[in-house]
PDB file of C-alpha atoms and ligand atoms in Angstrom:
ATOM      1  CA  MET A 205      64.527  99.704  92.536  1.00 72.00           C
ATOM      2  CA  ALA A 206      67.366 102.209  91.859  1.00 84.00           C
ATOM      3  CA  ASP A 207      70.832 100.764  91.434  1.00 94.00           C
ATOM      4  CA  VAL A 208      73.063 100.451  94.549  1.00 98.00           C
ATOM      5  CA  HIS A 209      76.390 101.572  94.658  1.00 98.00           C
ATOM      6  CA  VAL A 210      78.950 101.367  97.696  1.00 99.00           C
ATOM      7  CA  VAL A 211      81.980 103.163  97.925  1.00 99.00           C
ATOM      8  CA  THR A 212      84.675 102.498 100.916  1.00 99.00           C
ATOM      9  CA  GLY A 213      87.364 105.316 101.838  1.00 98.00           C
ATOM     10  CA  ALA A 214      84.850 107.777 100.431  1.00 98.00           C
ATOM     11  CA  ALA A 215      85.774 110.467 102.676  1.00 98.00           C
ATOM     12  CA  SER A 216      88.973 111.245 100.659  1.00 98.00           C
ATOM     13  CA  GLY A 217      91.150 111.071  97.294  1.00 98.00           C
ATOM     14  CA  MET A 218      90.220 107.932  94.935  1.00 98.00           C
ATOM     15  CA  GLY A 219      87.062 106.976  96.984  1.00 99.00           C
ATOM     16  CA  LEU A 220      85.600 110.364  97.034  1.00 98.00           C
ATOM     17  CA  ALA A 221      86.211 110.855  93.033  1.00 98.00           C
ATOM     18  CA  CYS A 222      84.781 107.627  92.786  1.00 98.00           C
ATOM     19  CA  ALA A 223      81.595 108.322  94.915  1.00 98.00           C
ATOM     20  CA  ARG A 224      81.091 111.586  93.043  1.00 98.00           C
ATOM     21  CA  ARG A 225      80.888 109.812  89.718  1.00 98.00           C
ATOM     22  CA  LEU A 226      78.255 107.464  91.204  1.00 98.00           C
ATOM     23  CA  VAL A 227      76.070 110.207  92.425  1.00 97.00           C
ATOM     24  CA  ALA A 228      76.317 112.033  89.258  1.00 97.00           C
ATOM     25  CA  GLY A 229      75.087 108.790  87.301  1.00 96.00           C
ATOM     26  CA  GLY A 230      72.274 108.285  89.709  1.00 94.00           C
ATOM     27  CA  GLY A 231      70.993 105.706  91.824  1.00 90.00           C
ATOM     28  CA  THR A 232      71.720 105.352  95.589  1.00 98.00           C
ATOM     29  CA  VAL A 233      75.190 105.365  96.871  1.00 98.00           C
ATOM     30  CA  VAL A 234      76.291 104.040 100.355  1.00 98.00           C
ATOM     31  CA  THR A 235      79.717 105.490 101.452  1.00 98.00           C
ATOM     32  CA  ALA A 236      81.683 103.462 103.921  1.00 98.00           C
ATOM     33  CA  ASP A 237      84.725 105.987 105.788  1.00 98.00           C
ATOM     34  CA  LEU A 238      85.968 106.213 109.501  1.00 98.00           C
ATOM     35  CA  GLU A 239      85.674 109.988 108.553  1.00 98.00           C
ATOM     36  CA  PRO A 240      82.770 112.177 107.261  1.00 98.00           C
ATOM     37  CA  VAL A 241      82.144 111.920 103.903  1.00 98.00           C
ATOM     38  CA  PRO A 242      82.317 115.873 102.541  1.00 96.00           C
ATOM     39  CA  MET A 243      79.623 115.422 100.214  1.00 97.00           C
ATOM     40  CA  ASP A 244      75.870 115.470  99.771  1.00 96.00           C
ATOM     41  CA  GLY A 245      73.180 112.923  98.343  1.00 96.00           C
ATOM     42  CA  VAL A 246      74.611 109.922  99.887  1.00 98.00           C
ATOM     43  CA  VAL A 247      73.977 107.362 102.572  1.00 98.00           C
ATOM     44  CA  ALA A 248      76.845 107.920 104.710  1.00 98.00           C
ATOM     45  CA  VAL A 249      77.783 104.770 107.074  1.00 98.00           C
ATOM     46  CA  THR A 250      80.662 105.261 109.735  1.00 98.00           C
ATOM     47  CA  CYS A 251      82.847 101.894 109.284  1.00 98.00           C
ATOM     48  CA  ASP A 252      86.142 100.502 110.019  1.00 98.00           C
ATOM     49  CA  VAL A 253      86.694  98.225 107.339  1.00 98.00           C
ATOM     50  CA  SER A 254      88.726  95.834 109.382  1.00 98.00           C
ATOM     51  CA  SER A 255      86.091  95.589 111.762  1.00 98.00           C
ATOM     52  CA  ALA A 256      83.894  92.416 110.949  1.00 98.00           C
ATOM     53  CA  ASP A 257      80.830  94.113 113.198  1.00 98.00           C
ATOM     54  CA  ASP A 258      81.287  97.330 111.411  1.00 98.00           C
ATOM     55  CA  VAL A 259      81.509  95.174 107.804  1.00 98.00           C
ATOM     56  CA  ALA A 260      78.393  93.830 108.600  1.00 98.00           C
ATOM     57  CA  ARG A 261      76.609  96.939 109.483  1.00 98.00           C
ATOM     58  CA  LEU A 262      77.224  98.571 106.357  1.00 98.00           C
ATOM     59  CA  THR A 263      76.421  95.588 104.490  1.00 98.00           C
ATOM     60  CA  ALA A 264      73.178  95.156 105.940  1.00 98.00           C
ATOM     61  CA  GLU A 265      72.673  99.136 105.459  1.00 98.00           C
ATOM     62  CA  ALA A 266      73.626  98.543 101.743  1.00 98.00           C
ATOM     63  CA  ALA A 267      71.256  95.771 100.948  1.00 98.00           C
ATOM     64  CA  GLY A 268      68.610  97.178 102.816  1.00 97.00           C
ATOM     65  CA  HIS A 269      68.399 100.038  99.667  1.00 97.00           C
ATOM     66  CA  GLY A 270      68.488  96.681  97.345  1.00 95.00           C
ATOM     67  CA  ALA A 271      71.019  94.401  95.380  1.00 93.00           C
ATOM     68  CA  ILE A 272      74.425  96.085  94.917  1.00 98.00           C
ATOM     69  CA  ARG A 273      75.210  97.160  91.188  1.00 98.00           C
ATOM     70  CA  SER A 274      78.759  98.586  92.125  1.00 98.00           C
ATOM     71  CA  LEU A 275      81.242  98.072  94.938  1.00 99.00           C
ATOM     72  CA  VAL A 276      84.317 100.436  95.184  1.00 99.00           C
ATOM     73  CA  HIS A 277      87.006  99.214  97.716  1.00 99.00           C
ATOM     74  CA  ALA A 278      89.461 102.177  98.169  1.00 99.00           C
ATOM     75  CA  ALA A 279      89.722 102.286 101.734  1.00 99.00           C
ATOM     76  CA  GLY A 280      93.286 101.695 102.890  1.00 98.00           C
ATOM     77  CA  VAL A 281      96.388 102.958 104.811  1.00 98.00           C
ATOM     78  CA  SER A 282     100.009 103.284 103.627  1.00 98.00           C
ATOM     79  CA  PRO A 283     103.543 102.743 104.801  1.00 97.00           C
ATOM     80  CA  THR A 284     104.059 105.985 106.329  1.00 97.00           C
ATOM     81  CA  MET A 285     100.652 105.924 108.284  1.00 98.00           C
ATOM     82  CA  ALA A 286     100.708 102.452 110.218  1.00 98.00           C
ATOM     83  CA  ASP A 287     102.725  99.632 111.022  1.00 98.00           C
ATOM     84  CA  TRP A 288     102.988  96.378 109.293  1.00 98.00           C
ATOM     85  CA  ARG A 289     100.010  94.963 111.345  1.00 98.00           C
ATOM     86  CA  ARG A 290      97.702  97.857 111.070  1.00 98.00           C
ATOM     87  CA  ILE A 291      98.297  97.467 107.221  1.00 98.00           C
ATOM     88  CA  PHE A 292      97.379  94.074 106.812  1.00 98.00           C
ATOM     89  CA  GLU A 293      94.780  94.192 108.851  1.00 98.00           C
ATOM     90  CA  VAL A 294      92.975  97.171 106.882  1.00 98.00           C
ATOM     91  CA  ASP A 295      94.528  96.746 103.560  1.00 98.00           C
ATOM     92  CA  LEU A 296      94.314  92.963 103.196  1.00 98.00           C
ATOM     93  CA  MET A 297      92.097  91.641 105.730  1.00 98.00           C
ATOM     94  CA  GLY A 298      89.553  94.595 105.296  1.00 98.00           C
ATOM     95  CA  THR A 299      89.366  93.520 101.849  1.00 99.00           C
ATOM     96  CA  ALA A 300      88.904  89.925 102.173  1.00 98.00           C
ATOM     97  CA  ARG A 301      85.833  91.201 104.759  1.00 98.00           C
ATOM     98  CA  ILE A 302      84.035  93.461 102.054  1.00 98.00           C
ATOM     99  CA  LEU A 303      84.476  91.186  99.643  1.00 98.00           C
ATOM    100  CA  ALA A 304      82.714  87.894 101.542  1.00 98.00           C
ATOM    101  CA  ALA A 305      80.313  90.407 102.956  1.00 98.00           C
ATOM    102  CA  PHE A 306      79.099  91.842  99.437  1.00 98.00           C
ATOM    103  CA  GLU A 307      79.615  88.716  97.299  1.00 98.00           C
ATOM    104  CA  PRO A 308      76.195  87.439  98.025  1.00 97.00           C
ATOM    105  CA  VAL A 309      74.247  90.798  98.195  1.00 97.00           C
ATOM    106  CA  MET A 310      75.852  91.664  94.562  1.00 98.00           C
ATOM    107  CA  ALA A 311      73.056  91.964  91.867  1.00 98.00           C
ATOM    108  CA  GLU A 312      73.220  89.940  88.482  1.00 97.00           C
ATOM    109  CA  GLY A 313      75.590  92.092  86.086  1.00 97.00           C
ATOM    110  CA  GLY A 314      76.985  93.852  89.156  1.00 98.00           C
ATOM    111  CA  ALA A 315      80.743  94.569  89.439  1.00 98.00           C
ATOM    112  CA  ALA A 316      83.402  95.544  92.341  1.00 99.00           C
ATOM    113  CA  VAL A 317      86.986  97.086  91.979  1.00 99.00           C
ATOM    114  CA  CYS A 318      89.471  96.752  94.777  1.00 99.00           C
ATOM    115  CA  VAL A 319      92.284  99.756  95.129  1.00 99.00           C
ATOM    116  CA  ALA A 320      95.486  97.628  95.404  1.00 99.00           C
ATOM    117  CA  SER A 321      99.083  99.395  94.172  1.00 98.00           C
ATOM    118  CA  MET A 322     101.811  99.375  91.806  1.00 98.00           C
ATOM    119  CA  ALA A 323     103.847  98.654  95.107  1.00 98.00           C
ATOM    120  CA  ALA A 324     102.514  94.949  94.292  1.00 98.00           C
ATOM    121  CA  PRO A 325     104.357  94.437  91.017  1.00 98.00           C
ATOM    122  CA  LEU A 326     107.476  96.519  92.436  1.00 97.00           C
ATOM    123  CA  GLY A 327     107.838  95.351  96.221  1.00 97.00           C
ATOM    124  CA  ALA A 328     106.288  91.927  95.793  1.00 98.00           C
ATOM    125  CA  PRO A 329     106.499  90.529  92.257  1.00 97.00           C
ATOM    126  CA  ARG A 330     104.314  87.403  91.694  1.00 97.00           C
ATOM    127  CA  GLY A 331     106.162  84.191  92.070  1.00 96.00           C
ATOM    128  CA  SER A 332     108.889  85.689  94.150  1.00 97.00           C
ATOM    129  CA  ASP A 333     107.631  83.905  97.565  1.00 97.00           C
ATOM    130  CA  ALA A 334     105.362  81.130  96.648  1.00 97.00           C
ATOM    131  CA  ASN A 335     105.009  80.462 100.383  1.00 96.00           C
ATOM    132  CA  LEU A 336     104.026  84.023 101.298  1.00 97.00           C
ATOM    133  CA  GLU A 337     101.557  83.911  98.630  1.00 97.00           C
ATOM    134  CA  THR A 338      99.773  80.831  99.915  1.00 97.00           C
ATOM    135  CA  LEU A 339      99.761  82.138 103.218  1.00 97.00           C
ATOM    136  CA  LEU A 340      98.134  85.484 102.151  1.00 98.00           C
ATOM    137  CA  ALA A 341      95.486  83.554 100.001  1.00 98.00           C
ATOM    138  CA  ASP A 342      93.369  83.059 102.948  1.00 97.00           C
ATOM    139  CA  PRO A 343      93.624  86.444 104.813  1.00 98.00           C
ATOM    140  CA  LEU A 344      90.624  85.640 107.414  1.00 98.00           C
ATOM    141  CA  THR A 345      92.399  82.686 108.591  1.00 96.00           C
ATOM    142  CA  PRO A 346      92.409  83.229 112.517  1.00 95.00           C
ATOM    143  CA  ASP A 347      96.354  82.964 112.760  1.00 96.00           C
ATOM    144  CA  LEU A 348      97.570  84.897 109.636  1.00 97.00           C
ATOM    145  CA  LEU A 349      98.930  87.992 112.179  1.00 98.00           C
ATOM    146  CA  GLU A 350     100.940  85.686 113.783  1.00 98.00           C
ATOM    147  CA  SER A 351     102.080  83.685 111.156  1.00 98.00           C
ATOM    148  CA  LEU A 352     103.455  87.007 109.528  1.00 98.00           C
ATOM    149  CA  ALA A 353     104.710  88.300 112.653  1.00 98.00           C
ATOM    150  CA  ALA A 354     107.446  85.451 112.224  1.00 97.00           C
ATOM    151  CA  LEU A 355     108.373  87.144 109.028  1.00 97.00           C
ATOM    152  CA  PRO A 356     110.989  89.748 109.763  1.00 95.00           C
ATOM    153  CA  ALA A 357     111.433  91.321 106.552  1.00 94.00           C
ATOM    154  CA  LEU A 358     107.552  92.525 106.883  1.00 97.00           C
ATOM    155  CA  ALA A 359     108.121  94.522 109.841  1.00 97.00           C
ATOM    156  CA  ASP A 360     108.930  97.119 107.316  1.00 97.00           C
ATOM    157  CA  PRO A 361     105.740  99.034 106.741  1.00 98.00           C
ATOM    158  CA  GLY A 362     106.831  99.257 102.764  1.00 97.00           C
ATOM    159  CA  ALA A 363     107.161  95.375 102.641  1.00 98.00           C
ATOM    160  CA  ALA A 364     104.329  95.082 104.347  1.00 98.00           C
ATOM    161  CA  TYR A 365     102.049  97.486 102.059  1.00 98.00           C
ATOM    162  CA  SER A 366     103.591  95.491  98.930  1.00 98.00           C
ATOM    163  CA  TRP A 367     102.825  92.354 100.090  1.00 98.00           C
ATOM    164  CA  ALA A 368      99.014  93.490 101.414  1.00 98.00           C
ATOM    165  CA  LYS A 369      98.279  94.780  97.999  1.00 98.00           C
ATOM    166  CA  ARG A 370      99.743  91.803  96.491  1.00 98.00           C
ATOM    167  CA  GLY A 371      97.136  89.858  98.837  1.00 98.00           C
ATOM    168  CA  VAL A 372      94.492  92.111  97.180  1.00 99.00           C
ATOM    169  CA  ILE A 373      95.422  91.245  93.410  1.00 98.00           C
ATOM    170  CA  GLN A 374      95.450  87.558  94.357  1.00 98.00           C
ATOM    171  CA  LEU A 375      92.216  87.521  96.467  1.00 98.00           C
ATOM    172  CA  VAL A 376      90.529  89.491  93.324  1.00 98.00           C
ATOM    173  CA  ALA A 377      91.634  86.886  90.856  1.00 98.00           C
ATOM    174  CA  LEU A 378      90.923  84.140  93.374  1.00 98.00           C
ATOM    175  CA  ALA A 379      87.519  85.885  93.782  1.00 98.00           C
ATOM    176  CA  ALA A 380      86.673  85.724  90.200  1.00 98.00           C
ATOM    177  CA  PRO A 381      85.035  82.263  89.724  1.00 98.00           C
ATOM    178  CA  ALA A 382      82.679  82.616  92.819  1.00 98.00           C
ATOM    179  CA  TRP A 383      81.737  86.150  91.527  1.00 98.00           C
ATOM    180  CA  GLY A 384      81.165  84.863  87.940  1.00 98.00           C
ATOM    181  CA  ARG A 385      78.723  82.220  89.113  1.00 97.00           C
ATOM    182  CA  ARG A 386      76.705  84.970  90.317  1.00 96.00           C
ATOM    183  CA  ARG A 387      77.248  86.710  87.098  1.00 98.00           C
ATOM    184  CA  ALA A 388      78.797  89.308  88.801  1.00 98.00           C
ATOM    185  CA  ARG A 389      82.641  90.721  88.003  1.00 99.00           C
ATOM    186  CA  ILE A 390      85.631  91.502  90.260  1.00 99.00           C
ATOM    187  CA  ASN A 391      88.577  93.326  89.156  1.00 99.00           C
ATOM    188  CA  SER A 392      91.260  95.630  91.201  1.00 99.00           C
ATOM    189  CA  VAL A 393      93.238  98.798  89.918  1.00 99.00           C
ATOM    190  CA  SER A 394      97.037  99.441  91.168  1.00 99.00           C
ATOM    191  CA  PRO A 395      97.450 103.105  90.988  1.00 98.00           C
ATOM    192  CA  GLY A 396     100.932 104.574  90.565  1.00 98.00           C
ATOM    193  CA  ILE A 397     101.943 107.988  92.479  1.00 98.00           C
ATOM    194  CA  ILE A 398      98.672 109.719  92.937  1.00 98.00           C
ATOM    195  CA  ASP A 399      98.070 113.261  94.162  1.00 98.00           C
ATOM    196  CA  THR A 400      95.605 112.726  97.293  1.00 98.00           C
ATOM    197  CA  PRO A 401      96.629 113.025 100.798  1.00 98.00           C
ATOM    198  CA  MET A 402      97.897 109.817 100.976  1.00 98.00           C
ATOM    199  CA  GLY A 403     100.026 109.969  97.621  1.00 97.00           C
ATOM    200  CA  ARG A 404     101.162 113.415  98.717  1.00 97.00           C
ATOM    201  CA  GLN A 405     102.472 112.094 102.595  1.00 97.00           C
ATOM    202  CA  GLU A 406     104.220 109.368 100.674  1.00 97.00           C
ATOM    203  CA  LEU A 407     105.863 111.776  98.160  1.00 96.00           C
ATOM    204  CA  GLU A 408     106.906 113.866 101.221  1.00 96.00           C
ATOM    205  CA  GLN A 409     108.257 111.089 103.159  1.00 96.00           C
ATOM    206  CA  GLN A 410     110.430 108.687 101.241  1.00 92.00           C
ATOM    207  CA  ALA A 411     112.708 109.158  99.067  1.00 91.00           C
ATOM    208  CA  SER A 412     112.168 106.476  96.462  1.00 92.00           C
ATOM    209  CA  MET A 413     109.109 107.780  95.434  1.00 93.00           C
ATOM    210  CA  GLU A 414     110.447 111.051  93.985  1.00 93.00           C
ATOM    211  CA  MET A 415     112.544 108.778  92.191  1.00 94.00           C
ATOM    212  CA  LEU A 416     109.837 106.809  90.697  1.00 95.00           C
ATOM    213  CA  ARG A 417     108.006 109.890  90.226  1.00 95.00           C
ATOM    214  CA  ASP A 418     110.953 111.419  88.393  1.00 95.00           C
ATOM    215  CA  LEU A 419     110.907 107.925  85.936  1.00 94.00           C
ATOM    216  CA  THR A 420     107.560 108.218  85.117  1.00 96.00           C
ATOM    217  CA  PRO A 421     106.765 108.073  81.081  1.00 97.00           C
ATOM    218  CA  LEU A 422     103.785 110.479  81.472  1.00 97.00           C
ATOM    219  CA  SER A 423     106.177 112.823  83.426  1.00 96.00           C
ATOM    220  CA  ARG A 424     103.453 113.871  86.144  1.00 97.00           C
ATOM    221  CA  ILE A 425     101.789 112.103  89.167  1.00 97.00           C
ATOM    222  CA  GLY A 426      98.107 111.070  88.714  1.00 98.00           C
ATOM    223  CA  ASP A 427      95.161 112.339  89.995  1.00 98.00           C
ATOM    224  CA  ALA A 428      92.148 110.876  91.535  1.00 98.00           C
ATOM    225  CA  GLU A 429      90.057 111.745  88.695  1.00 98.00           C
ATOM    226  CA  ASP A 430      92.629 109.363  86.460  1.00 98.00           C
ATOM    227  CA  ILE A 431      91.917 106.362  88.811  1.00 99.00           C
ATOM    228  CA  ALA A 432      87.958 107.030  88.789  1.00 99.00           C
ATOM    229  CA  GLY A 433      88.030 106.735  85.111  1.00 98.00           C
ATOM    230  CA  VAL A 434      89.266 103.351  84.902  1.00 99.00           C
ATOM    231  CA  VAL A 435      87.214 102.094  88.059  1.00 99.00           C
ATOM    232  CA  MET A 436      83.980 103.186  86.183  1.00 98.00           C
ATOM    233  CA  PHE A 437      84.708 101.737  83.034  1.00 98.00           C
ATOM    234  CA  LEU A 438      85.566  98.335  84.984  1.00 99.00           C
ATOM    235  CA  LEU A 439      82.108  98.995  86.895  1.00 98.00           C
ATOM    236  CA  SER A 440      80.233  99.621  83.665  1.00 98.00           C
ATOM    237  CA  ASP A 441      78.771  96.875  80.759  1.00 97.00           C
ATOM    238  CA  GLU A 442      81.864  98.328  78.497  1.00 98.00           C
ATOM    239  CA  ALA A 443      83.865  95.975  80.697  1.00 98.00           C
ATOM    240  CA  SER A 444      81.254  93.086  80.653  1.00 98.00           C
ATOM    241  CA  PHE A 445      83.757  90.295  80.041  1.00 98.00           C
ATOM    242  CA  VAL A 446      86.704  91.613  82.109  1.00 98.00           C
ATOM    243  CA  THR A 447      87.137  90.153  85.485  1.00 99.00           C
ATOM    244  CA  GLY A 448      89.863  88.635  87.878  1.00 98.00           C
ATOM    245  CA  ILE A 449      92.446  90.999  86.843  1.00 98.00           C
ATOM    246  CA  ASP A 450      94.374  93.867  87.769  1.00 98.00           C
ATOM    247  CA  VAL A 451      95.023  97.140  85.760  1.00 98.00           C
ATOM    248  CA  LEU A 452      97.943  99.032  86.012  1.00 98.00           C
ATOM    249  CA  VAL A 453      97.174 102.653  86.113  1.00 98.00           C
ATOM    250  CA  ASP A 454     100.436 104.195  86.929  1.00 98.00           C
ATOM    251  CA  GLY A 455     101.859 106.662  84.138  1.00 98.00           C
ATOM    252  CA  GLY A 456     103.939 103.744  82.965  1.00 98.00           C
ATOM    253  CA  VAL A 457     106.546 103.508  85.902  1.00 97.00           C
ATOM    254  CA  VAL A 458     105.928  99.752  86.235  1.00 97.00           C
ATOM    255  CA  ALA A 459     106.917  99.402  82.427  1.00 97.00           C
ATOM    256  CA  ALA A 460     109.825 101.922  82.608  1.00 96.00           C
ATOM    257  CA  LEU A 461     111.380  99.828  85.514  1.00 95.00           C
ATOM    258  CA  SER A 462     110.585  96.471  83.674  1.00 92.00           C
ATOM    259  CA  TYR A 463     112.100  97.543  80.634  1.00 86.00           C
ATOM    260  CA  ALA A 464     114.667  99.642  81.999  1.00 73.00           C
ATOM    261  CA  GLY A 465     117.017 100.598  79.388  1.00 58.00           C
ATOM    262  CA  GLY A 466     114.285 100.685  76.648  1.00 48.00           C
ATOM    263  CA  GLY A 467     112.481 103.785  75.274  1.00 46.00           C
TER     264      GLY A 467
HETATM  265  N1  NAD B 156      97.802 107.793  96.436  1.00 74.50           N
HETATM  266  C1  NAD B 156      98.694 107.309  96.183  1.00 74.50           C
HETATM  267  O1  NAD B 156      99.360 107.678  95.537  1.00 74.50           O
HETATM  268  C2  NAD B 156      98.142 105.797  96.103  1.00 74.50           C
HETATM  269  C3  NAD B 156      98.795 104.795  95.157  1.00 74.50           C
HETATM  270  C4  NAD B 156      98.632 103.533  95.302  1.00 74.50           C
HETATM  271  C5  NAD B 156      97.647 102.877  95.741  1.00 74.50           C
HETATM  272  N2  NAD B 156      96.722 103.552  96.825  1.00 74.50           N
HETATM  273  C6  NAD B 156      95.638 102.885  97.660  1.00 74.50           C
HETATM  274  O2  NAD B 156      94.541 103.619  96.939  1.00 74.50           O
HETATM  275  C7  NAD B 156      93.514 103.780  98.181  1.00 74.50           C
HETATM  276  C8  NAD B 156      92.682 105.102  98.405  1.00 74.50           C
HETATM  277  O3  NAD B 156      93.984 105.874  98.562  1.00 74.50           O
HETATM  278  P1  NAD B 156      93.878 107.271  98.432  1.00 74.50           P
HETATM  279  O4  NAD B 156      95.050 107.797  97.885  1.00 74.50           O
HETATM  280  O5  NAD B 156      92.958 107.867  98.015  1.00 74.50           O
HETATM  281  O6  NAD B 156      93.991 107.719 100.247  1.00 74.50           O
HETATM  282  P2  NAD B 156      93.329 108.833 101.072  1.00 74.50           P
HETATM  283  O7  NAD B 156      93.967 108.718 102.441  1.00 74.50           O
HETATM  284  O8  NAD B 156      92.801 110.118 100.685  1.00 74.50           O
HETATM  285  O9  NAD B 156      91.841 108.009 101.137  1.00 74.50           O
HETATM  286  C9  NAD B 156      91.775 106.769 101.980  1.00 74.50           C
HETATM  287  C10 NAD B 156      90.433 106.836 102.785  1.00 74.50           C
HETATM  288  O10 NAD B 156      90.499 106.085 103.354  1.00 74.50           O
HETATM  289  C11 NAD B 156      90.037 105.626 104.866  1.00 74.50           C
HETATM  290  N3  NAD B 156      90.226 104.787 105.425  1.00 74.50           N
HETATM  291  C12 NAD B 156      91.846 104.709 106.446  1.00 74.50           C
HETATM  292  N4  NAD B 156      91.474 103.228 106.880  1.00 74.50           N
HETATM  293  C13 NAD B 156      90.314 103.065 106.808  1.00 74.50           C
HETATM  294  C14 NAD B 156      89.597 102.015 107.663  1.00 74.50           C
HETATM  295  N5  NAD B 156      90.289 100.836 108.208  1.00 74.50           N
HETATM  296  N6  NAD B 156      88.281 102.074 107.456  1.00 74.50           N
HETATM  297  C15 NAD B 156      87.511 102.931 106.574  1.00 74.50           C
HETATM  298  N7  NAD B 156      87.918 103.806 106.065  1.00 74.50           N
HETATM  299  C16 NAD B 156      89.081 104.128 106.285  1.00 74.50           C
HETATM  300  C17 NAD B 156      90.378 107.269 105.235  1.00 74.50           C
HETATM  301  O11 NAD B 156      89.819 107.863 106.089  1.00 74.50           O
HETATM  302  C18 NAD B 156      90.473 107.748 103.770  1.00 74.50           C
HETATM  303  O12 NAD B 156      89.587 108.663 103.727  1.00 74.50           O
HETATM  304  C19 NAD B 156      94.208 102.944  99.087  1.00 74.50           C
HETATM  305  O13 NAD B 156      93.819 101.643  98.979  1.00 74.50           O
HETATM  306  C20 NAD B 156      95.471 103.002  98.982  1.00 74.50           C
HETATM  307  O14 NAD B 156      96.352 102.010  99.476  1.00 74.50           O
HETATM  308  C21 NAD B 156      97.143 105.064  96.918  1.00 74.50           C
END
């Protein structure tokens, strides 16, 4: 049976770039998005990753083609696209739904990559709020959104996005042992500013993004292929001993800010 690869958020940007590479590599590629996926040669499923029913339908469709060799979870919304609640529903709870649904159907030797963001190390550094990190460790707990609604700082979509992506990085690390017992790996990538419809919208609408762009050591913003290349590495057997980690793919922005004055 051919390898099965699943890509969420495949209609645009990084997900589309990853889906194109996986199709070129052969096997069956199952895509998931709210929007139509602009490429041939895939099994396209219309799916809202924040819906339990949609994710169950996607998983059944994908597993019907065989055990899953690769999962790329790129679907997401950004601070200028949604309010705090929708950001948590899609970016964090959606990730938790996708991981819970796909873990049991991954092939031995399979791998998953979730897309987080450099917003996590910049806006929600690990260890900066232990109580919130504990709350976000179980994103499908029934009263999560009520608990988050009681935290005024998270009403700001930028803060919500940073913490939702911190939650994604944490979820991946916490999931690694269970995935490991199935001989499967799970990692995340944290992109910097990337030239996709989402990245362009954030650059246009948030002055702070221009500041970050201007101090990028590589003197450019990234493109979807910069991310797809790292995702393909993490999915491949070249990364066979890499699991539970987050890989920053940000052109050096976080390094520049963390070691300000160095150079
Ligand atoms: N572009 C950037 O600068 C940047 C930076 C850091 C992190 N990210 C993250 O990278 C990932 C990919 O973003 P992109 O830049 O390729 O964005 P994009 O907007 O080009 O693509 C995102 C895709 O996700 C889909 N999507 C949104 N909500 C969905 C849902 N509920 N269910 C299913 N599909 C849904 C959209 O329809 C779209 O096709 C996102 O998780 C984003 O948060 C982006």
